[in-house]
Short mmCIF file of C-alpha atoms and ligand atoms in Angstrom, two decimals:
data_model
loop_
_atom_site.label_atom_id
_atom_site.label_comp_id
_atom_site.label_asym_id
_atom_site.label_seq_id
_atom_site.Cartn_x
_atom_site.Cartn_y
_atom_site.Cartn_z
CA THR X 1 -0.42 0.38 -0.35
CA GLN X 2 1.15 3.70 -0.04
CA GLU X 3 2.03 4.24 3.70
CA GLN X 4 3.31 0.45 3.99
CA PRO X 5 5.82 1.04 1.59
CA LEU X 6 7.54 -2.16 2.59
CA LEU X 7 5.03 -4.66 3.60
CA GLY X 8 6.88 -7.95 3.04
CA GLN X 9 10.67 -7.41 3.66
CA HIS X 10 12.50 -7.88 6.00
CA TRP X 11 15.27 -5.71 7.30
CA VAL X 12 18.11 -6.04 9.60
CA ILE X 13 19.30 -2.38 11.36
CA THR X 14 23.05 -2.64 13.53
CA ALA X 15 22.83 0.51 15.97
CA GLY X 16 24.86 2.56 18.85
CA PRO X 17 28.31 1.35 20.39
CA THR X 18 30.31 -1.76 20.87
CA ARG X 19 31.54 -2.48 24.44
CA GLU X 20 34.94 -4.13 23.60
CA ALA X 21 36.03 -5.50 27.06
CA ILE X 22 39.36 -5.67 29.36
CA ASP X 23 38.04 -6.93 32.15
CA PRO X 24 34.82 -8.23 34.18
CA VAL X 25 34.68 -4.44 35.38
CA ARG X 26 36.31 -1.66 32.29
CA TYR X 27 35.26 -1.63 28.47
CA ILE X 28 36.67 0.32 25.35
CA SER X 29 34.17 1.92 23.21
CA ASN X 30 33.30 5.64 22.30
CA HIS X 31 29.88 7.71 21.76
CA SER X 32 27.47 5.96 19.50
CA SER X 33 24.47 6.82 21.23
CA GLY X 34 22.38 4.43 18.62
CA LYS X 35 19.55 7.74 17.50
CA MET X 36 20.04 7.04 14.04
CA GLY X 37 19.48 3.63 13.59
CA TYR X 38 16.66 3.30 16.50
CA ALA X 39 15.33 5.50 13.96
CA ILE X 40 15.73 4.07 10.56
CA ALA X 41 14.36 0.64 12.30
CA ALA X 42 11.10 2.82 14.09
CA GLN X 43 10.79 4.24 10.33
CA ALA X 44 11.03 0.74 8.70
CA VAL X 45 8.48 -0.42 11.35
CA ALA X 46 5.85 2.31 10.15
CA ALA X 47 6.69 1.97 6.47
CA GLY X 48 5.50 -1.92 6.92
CA ALA X 49 8.68 -3.75 7.56
CA SER X 50 9.49 -7.05 9.85
CA VAL X 51 12.82 -5.37 11.36
CA SER X 52 14.81 -6.40 13.76
CA LEU X 53 17.44 -4.08 15.41
CA ILE X 54 20.71 -5.36 16.50
CA SER X 55 21.74 -3.00 19.17
CA GLY X 56 24.83 -2.45 21.12
CA PRO X 57 24.07 -0.88 24.94
CA VAL X 58 22.22 2.32 24.40
CA ASN X 59 20.37 4.61 26.76
CA LEU X 60 17.21 4.08 24.27
CA ALA X 61 13.72 1.93 23.78
CA PRO X 62 13.55 -0.07 21.43
CA PRO X 63 10.97 1.04 19.08
CA GLN X 64 7.29 -0.70 19.34
CA GLY X 65 7.47 -3.55 16.69
CA CYS X 66 11.13 -4.67 16.14
CA GLU X 67 12.94 -7.84 17.55
CA LEU X 68 15.82 -6.19 19.39
CA ILE X 69 18.47 -8.91 19.60
CA ALA X 70 20.95 -6.83 22.47
CA VAL X 71 24.53 -7.55 22.13
CA GLU X 72 28.14 -6.04 23.72
CA SER X 73 30.31 -6.97 21.14
CA ALA X 74 31.84 -6.57 17.77
CA GLN X 75 32.21 -9.72 18.08
CA GLN X 76 28.88 -11.30 18.98
CA MET X 77 27.02 -8.45 16.99
CA HIS X 78 29.05 -9.96 14.10
CA GLN X 79 27.16 -13.71 14.51
CA ALA X 80 24.33 -12.15 14.93
CA ALA X 81 24.46 -10.01 11.54
CA LEU X 82 25.61 -13.03 10.28
CA THR X 83 22.82 -14.89 10.91
CA LEU X 84 20.06 -12.30 10.05
CA ALA X 85 21.13 -11.14 7.46
CA PRO X 86 21.05 -13.78 4.84
CA LYS X 87 17.59 -13.83 4.61
CA ALA X 88 17.14 -9.87 5.12
CA ASN X 89 16.67 -8.09 2.28
CA VAL X 90 18.02 -5.43 3.36
CA PHE X 91 20.43 -4.83 6.16
CA VAL X 92 21.88 -0.95 6.98
CA ALA X 93 24.51 -1.21 8.48
CA CYS X 94 24.78 1.83 11.24
CA ALA X 95 26.60 0.63 14.53
CA ALA X 96 29.01 2.54 14.85
CA VAL X 97 31.23 -0.67 15.73
CA ALA X 98 35.07 -0.65 17.50
CA ASP X 99 37.11 -1.29 15.17
CA TYR X 100 39.42 -3.27 17.71
CA ARG X 101 39.14 -5.46 20.38
CA LEU X 102 41.07 -6.47 23.46
CA ALA X 103 44.07 -9.42 22.59
CA LYS X 104 43.56 -11.47 25.95
CA VAL X 105 40.35 -9.89 28.43
CA ALA X 106 41.82 -10.71 31.84
CA ASP X 107 39.95 -13.56 33.12
CA GLN X 108 40.02 -10.63 36.81
CA LYS X 109 40.13 -7.04 36.98
CA MET X 110 43.38 -5.95 36.74
CA LYS X 111 45.77 -4.15 39.47
CA LYS X 112 47.81 -1.48 39.75
CA THR X 113 51.29 -2.54 39.91
CA PRO X 114 53.01 -0.70 42.24
CA GLY X 115 56.11 1.61 40.08
CA GLN X 116 55.30 1.29 36.97
CA ASP X 117 53.63 3.82 35.11
CA GLU X 118 52.88 2.29 31.70
CA LEU X 119 50.66 0.31 30.50
CA THR X 120 50.19 -1.25 27.55
CA LEU X 121 46.79 -3.11 26.04
CA THR X 122 47.08 -5.34 22.93
CA LEU X 123 44.03 -5.04 20.55
CA VAL X 124 43.93 -6.37 17.25
CA LYS X 125 41.04 -6.09 14.78
CA ASN X 126 37.39 -6.37 15.17
CA PRO X 127 35.60 -8.28 12.17
CA ASP X 128 34.11 -5.65 9.07
CA ILE X 129 30.71 -7.02 9.13
CA VAL X 130 28.85 -4.86 6.77
CA ALA X 131 31.51 -6.46 4.43
CA ASP X 132 31.65 -9.52 5.29
CA VAL X 133 27.69 -8.92 5.13
CA ALA X 134 28.16 -7.88 1.43
CA LYS X 135 30.39 -10.50 0.55
CA LEU X 136 27.29 -13.18 1.30
CA ALA X 137 26.00 -15.40 -1.54
CA ASP X 138 22.83 -14.26 -1.10
CA LYS X 139 23.44 -11.00 -0.09
CA PRO X 140 20.44 -8.28 0.84
CA PHE X 141 20.43 -4.57 -0.06
CA THR X 142 23.21 -3.32 1.62
CA VAL X 143 23.80 -0.06 2.64
CA GLY X 144 26.89 1.50 5.25
CA PHE X 145 27.47 4.69 7.12
CA ALA X 146 30.14 7.28 7.10
CA ALA X 147 30.83 9.45 9.51
CA GLU X 148 33.83 11.61 8.50
CA THR X 149 35.45 14.57 9.79
CA GLN X 150 37.16 15.80 6.10
CA ASP X 151 36.68 14.67 2.25
CA VAL X 152 33.70 12.40 3.31
CA GLU X 153 32.51 12.37 -0.54
CA GLN X 154 36.01 10.97 -1.07
CA TYR X 155 35.84 8.86 2.03
CA ALA X 156 32.84 7.68 1.05
CA LYS X 157 33.48 6.37 -2.31
CA ASP X 158 35.66 4.44 -1.21
CA LYS X 159 34.04 2.34 1.43
CA LEU X 160 31.09 2.00 -0.98
CA ALA X 161 33.32 0.37 -3.26
CA ARG X 162 35.56 -1.33 -0.62
CA LYS X 163 33.02 -2.68 2.00
CA GLY X 164 30.90 -3.90 -1.25
CA LEU X 165 27.96 -1.81 -0.42
CA ASP X 166 24.72 -0.91 -2.84
CA LEU X 167 24.94 2.78 -0.92
CA ILE X 168 26.61 4.93 1.68
CA ALA X 169 25.10 7.56 4.31
CA ALA X 170 27.50 10.09 5.02
CA ASN X 171 28.04 12.80 7.24
CA ASN X 172 30.06 15.46 8.02
CA VAL X 173 30.75 14.22 12.36
CA ALA X 174 33.05 17.84 12.30
CA ILE X 175 29.97 20.11 12.31
CA GLU X 176 28.27 20.98 14.74
CA GLY X 177 25.28 19.60 15.99
CA GLN X 178 25.06 16.49 13.99
CA GLY X 179 25.91 12.87 13.95
CA PHE X 180 26.90 11.15 16.65
CA ASN X 181 24.39 12.40 20.26
CA SER X 182 23.07 14.79 18.75
CA ASP X 183 19.27 14.91 17.88
CA GLN X 184 19.37 15.97 14.41
CA ASN X 185 21.93 15.08 10.94
CA ALA X 186 21.98 15.59 7.37
CA LEU X 187 23.79 12.93 5.04
CA THR X 188 24.69 12.54 1.95
CA VAL X 189 23.71 9.83 0.36
CA TYR X 190 25.21 7.74 -2.58
CA SER X 191 25.27 5.16 -4.65
CA ALA X 192 28.32 3.59 -7.62
CA ASN X 193 26.87 6.61 -10.18
CA ASN X 194 24.38 9.26 -7.55
CA ALA X 195 24.57 11.74 -4.86
CA PHE X 196 21.41 12.77 -2.80
CA ASP X 197 21.49 15.23 0.04
CA LEU X 198 19.21 14.77 2.99
CA PRO X 199 19.06 18.70 4.71
CA LEU X 200 19.83 18.58 8.63
CA GLY X 201 16.46 17.82 10.04
CA ASN X 202 15.37 15.75 13.24
CA LYS X 203 16.97 11.65 13.03
CA SER X 204 12.82 11.03 12.69
CA ALA X 205 12.91 12.96 9.28
CA VAL X 206 16.63 12.50 8.17
CA ALA X 207 15.30 8.48 8.46
CA LYS X 208 12.10 8.53 7.06
CA GLN X 209 13.86 10.44 3.18
CA LEU X 210 16.80 7.45 4.09
CA ILE X 211 13.90 4.77 3.52
CA GLU X 212 12.79 5.71 0.83
CA ILE X 213 16.07 5.51 -0.77
CA ILE X 214 16.74 2.66 -0.54
CA ALA X 215 13.28 1.25 -1.20
CA ARG X 216 13.43 3.19 -4.52
CA HIS X 217 17.05 1.28 -5.55
CA PHE X 218 16.38 -2.01 -3.88
CA ASP X 219 13.23 -2.55 -5.57
CA GLU X 220 15.05 -1.24 -8.85
CA SER X 221 18.15 -4.40 -8.07
O1 C5P L 301 35.32 1.39 7.85
P1 C5P L 301 34.58 2.37 9.24
O2 C5P L 301 33.77 2.03 10.39
O3 C5P L 301 34.03 3.63 8.88
O4 C5P L 301 33.18 2.14 8.31
C1 C5P L 301 31.88 2.61 8.59
C2 C5P L 301 30.46 1.53 8.21
O5 C5P L 301 31.03 0.45 8.42
C3 C5P L 301 29.44 1.92 8.98
O6 C5P L 301 28.49 1.26 8.75
C4 C5P L 301 29.55 0.25 9.81
O7 C5P L 301 28.53 0.17 10.75
C5 C5P L 301 30.01 -0.18 9.15
N1 C5P L 301 31.79 -1.23 10.05
C6 C5P L 301 30.63 -2.48 10.99
N2 C5P L 301 32.18 -3.29 11.27
C7 C5P L 301 32.88 -2.85 11.26
C8 C5P L 301 33.34 -1.74 11.07
C9 C5P L 301 32.33 -0.43 10.33
O8 C5P L 301 30.33 -3.03 10.33
N3 C5P L 301 33.47 -4.10 11.79
#
């Protein structure tokens, strides 16, 4: 129908930060609020999609009507994504995944060592979730995000190609009042051949427009 253009489609969306444990009481993470991913999930539900939202730890109520898969680490998010993505029509990677995790998580709380003023942690690379989804034989229509502080178009297009994405939504996080923790965002969405500007607005309005662009390209794919 007009109001429910995504009826019959299954969307899988990642959102929020990941948390990489150092020991039982400490972790490495980032400032992602999850607001953009949750707004996309809510708008996709409103448009009639069946939505699985794979979320890192955030302070947001899950949108009504979607399946919430709560995870902490990048490895957990990776596993959930690769379980759900093969049956999905659309995969939207909105999560701010930690690029690295601890090579070894300490079993016990780490103690200060007297006289030791430096501590070195060894990190290893996390899997690239969206790139691995895009490599699936039964790959869903795959959309990534790029948060950049400079050369936004070039970095976004590099990521589109390198990760095998169908679309990438880029935002300039150096501009105050948009992106990361804000309630507002402005995006430029790139396909291989086109660019679409979504002007600054609240994340719900931007999410709605983004979904329309995704739906149009998905229908043509
Ligand atoms: O390479 P970069 O982290 O800037 O790419 C951002 C895009 O890749 C986002 O869509 C993000 O959700 C996704 N990503 C991912 N797994 C990672 C790193 C990034 O899915 N390990």
